[in-house]
Structures are given as C-alpha cells and as structure tokens.
Amino acid sequence: MDDKLLELLYLLKNINSENNLISNEDIEEQFQNLIDFKDVITDFETVLSLIKEKDLKNLTELEINLFEVHRVLTTLEWHLSEISELNTKIIKRIK
C-alpha cells in the first residue's frame, strides 16, 4: 500500500512541477508523512500478532489490544486523508 501511495505522491509532484498549482512544501510534507505511515503499518502488524497470541477469553487484555488497534487504524486513516486532501487541493487549483 505504501508503494502505491508513494507512486501517487510522485505523480502529484510531477503534475505540480509542470503546472505550479500548490506549494512544494505541501507535497514534501506528505513524503515525510509516508515515512511515518510505514511505521504505523509495522505497528499494526505487531498489534495483530499480539492479539492472535492472546487468550480470547481474557476480555481485559483483549480490550487493551483492541484499543491499540483503534489507535493505529485512526492514525492510518489520518495519513490517508492527508494524501487525499493534497489530491483535492490540486484538483481545486486546476479548476
């Protein structure tokens, strides 16, 4: 997934380079965020592995782990929405 997002960012960067629609800093910020995105993916994989090893009847432990899943998922959503907003910003500048 992160490879495809990187591909998209390069495409948006190229579009912007040809047309000067938004600041380069906006795009570069998303490249930096993508580094964090990869770390969050790793966190997600770790949390999933932990849950698989847990006793499914121990609801207290599961609740803690599921809250961690929630935290990671909302962070992933944030990263995706940031890239989506960048895309939208470019679209609006084209019009």
mmCIF file of C-alpha atoms in Angstrom:
data_model
loop_
_atom_site.group_PDB
_atom_site.id
_atom_site.type_symbol
_atom_site.label_atom_id
_atom_site.label_comp_id
_atom_site.label_asym_id
_atom_site.label_seq_id
_atom_site.Cartn_x
_atom_site.Cartn_y
_atom_site.Cartn_z
ATOM 1 C CA MET A 1 0.000 0.000 0.000
ATOM 2 C CA ASP A 2 2.726 2.451 0.891
ATOM 3 C CA ASP A 3 4.348 1.818 -2.507
ATOM 4 C CA LYS A 4 1.157 2.862 -4.252
ATOM 5 C CA LEU A 5 0.862 5.966 -2.091
ATOM 6 C CA LEU A 6 4.461 6.819 -2.920
ATOM 7 C CA GLU A 7 3.649 6.369 -6.596
ATOM 8 C CA LEU A 8 0.688 8.721 -6.222
ATOM 9 C CA LEU A 9 2.797 11.336 -4.445
ATOM 10 C CA TYR A 10 5.365 11.273 -7.224
ATOM 11 C CA LEU A 11 2.592 11.675 -9.757
ATOM 12 C CA LEU A 12 1.137 14.648 -7.854
ATOM 13 C CA LYS A 13 4.610 16.124 -7.551
ATOM 14 C CA ASN A 14 5.126 15.818 -11.312
ATOM 15 C CA ILE A 15 1.740 17.366 -12.034
ATOM 16 C CA ASN A 16 2.596 20.216 -9.722
ATOM 17 C CA SER A 17 6.053 20.657 -11.243
ATOM 18 C CA GLU A 18 4.523 21.074 -14.670
ATOM 19 C CA ASN A 19 1.730 23.390 -13.553
ATOM 20 C CA ASN A 20 2.799 25.046 -10.283
ATOM 21 C CA LEU A 21 -0.565 24.513 -8.597
ATOM 22 C CA ILE A 22 0.418 24.265 -4.926
ATOM 23 C CA SER A 23 3.498 24.798 -2.815
ATOM 24 C CA ASN A 24 6.221 22.180 -2.993
ATOM 25 C CA GLU A 25 6.270 22.170 0.804
ATOM 26 C CA ASP A 26 2.750 20.709 0.848
ATOM 27 C CA ILE A 27 3.896 17.809 -1.256
ATOM 28 C CA GLU A 28 7.171 17.305 0.593
ATOM 29 C CA GLU A 29 5.268 17.158 3.872
ATOM 30 C CA GLN A 30 3.323 14.174 2.543
ATOM 31 C CA PHE A 31 6.528 12.412 1.565
ATOM 32 C CA GLN A 32 7.655 12.816 5.180
ATOM 33 C CA ASN A 33 4.285 11.578 6.425
ATOM 34 C CA LEU A 34 4.641 8.499 4.270
ATOM 35 C CA ILE A 35 7.717 7.517 6.263
ATOM 36 C CA ASP A 36 5.560 7.640 9.398
ATOM 37 C CA PHE A 37 2.829 5.714 7.584
ATOM 38 C CA LYS A 38 5.228 2.810 7.079
ATOM 39 C CA ASP A 39 5.980 2.798 10.792
ATOM 40 C CA VAL A 40 2.272 2.733 11.606
ATOM 41 C CA ILE A 41 1.800 -0.246 9.281
ATOM 42 C CA THR A 42 4.517 -2.029 11.240
ATOM 43 C CA ASP A 43 2.748 -1.126 14.500
ATOM 44 C CA PHE A 44 -0.478 -2.524 13.097
ATOM 45 C CA GLU A 45 1.181 -5.808 12.172
ATOM 46 C CA THR A 46 2.678 -6.045 15.666
ATOM 47 C CA VAL A 47 -0.646 -5.424 17.387
ATOM 48 C CA LEU A 48 -2.367 -8.014 15.235
ATOM 49 C CA SER A 49 0.297 -10.564 16.067
ATOM 50 C CA LEU A 50 -0.121 -9.869 19.765
ATOM 51 C CA ILE A 51 -3.867 -10.326 19.611
ATOM 52 C CA LYS A 52 -3.501 -13.654 17.833
ATOM 53 C CA GLU A 53 -1.402 -14.905 20.722
ATOM 54 C CA LYS A 54 -3.845 -13.782 23.426
ATOM 55 C CA ASP A 55 -6.387 -15.828 25.258
ATOM 56 C CA LEU A 56 -9.635 -14.836 23.558
ATOM 57 C CA LYS A 57 -11.491 -15.287 26.818
ATOM 58 C CA ASN A 58 -9.391 -12.703 28.647
ATOM 59 C CA LEU A 59 -11.533 -9.703 27.846
ATOM 60 C CA THR A 60 -9.458 -7.261 29.869
ATOM 61 C CA GLU A 61 -6.329 -7.928 27.810
ATOM 62 C CA LEU A 62 -8.299 -8.025 24.589
ATOM 63 C CA GLU A 63 -9.869 -4.676 25.345
ATOM 64 C CA ILE A 64 -6.445 -3.098 25.758
ATOM 65 C CA ASN A 65 -5.249 -4.605 22.496
ATOM 66 C CA LEU A 66 -8.391 -3.602 20.648
ATOM 67 C CA PHE A 67 -7.951 -0.025 21.834
ATOM 68 C CA GLU A 68 -4.461 -0.187 20.365
ATOM 69 C CA VAL A 69 -5.931 -1.432 17.086
ATOM 70 C CA HIS A 70 -8.297 1.512 17.165
ATOM 71 C CA ARG A 71 -5.422 3.942 17.739
ATOM 72 C CA VAL A 72 -3.428 2.509 14.860
ATOM 73 C CA LEU A 73 -6.415 2.459 12.495
ATOM 74 C CA THR A 74 -7.274 6.086 13.190
ATOM 75 C CA THR A 75 -3.646 7.025 12.568
ATOM 76 C CA LEU A 76 -3.729 5.192 9.249
ATOM 77 C CA GLU A 77 -6.961 6.986 8.368
ATOM 78 C CA TRP A 78 -5.323 10.318 9.145
ATOM 79 C CA HIS A 79 -2.399 9.579 6.832
ATOM 80 C CA LEU A 80 -4.722 8.575 4.017
ATOM 81 C CA SER A 81 -6.905 11.636 4.492
ATOM 82 C CA GLU A 82 -3.834 13.894 4.337
ATOM 83 C CA ILE A 83 -2.894 12.494 0.941
ATOM 84 C CA SER A 84 -6.495 12.746 -0.183
ATOM 85 C CA GLU A 85 -6.576 16.394 0.871
ATOM 86 C CA LEU A 86 -3.417 17.049 -1.121
ATOM 87 C CA ASN A 87 -5.041 15.484 -4.163
ATOM 88 C CA THR A 88 -8.186 17.582 -3.619
ATOM 89 C CA LYS A 89 -6.123 20.722 -3.249
ATOM 90 C CA ILE A 90 -4.551 20.097 -6.644
ATOM 91 C CA ILE A 91 -7.935 19.371 -8.204
ATOM 92 C CA LYS A 92 -9.321 22.653 -6.877
ATOM 93 C CA ARG A 93 -6.375 24.584 -8.260
ATOM 94 C CA ILE A 94 -6.914 23.044 -11.697
ATOM 95 C CA LYS A 95 -10.478 24.338 -11.868
#
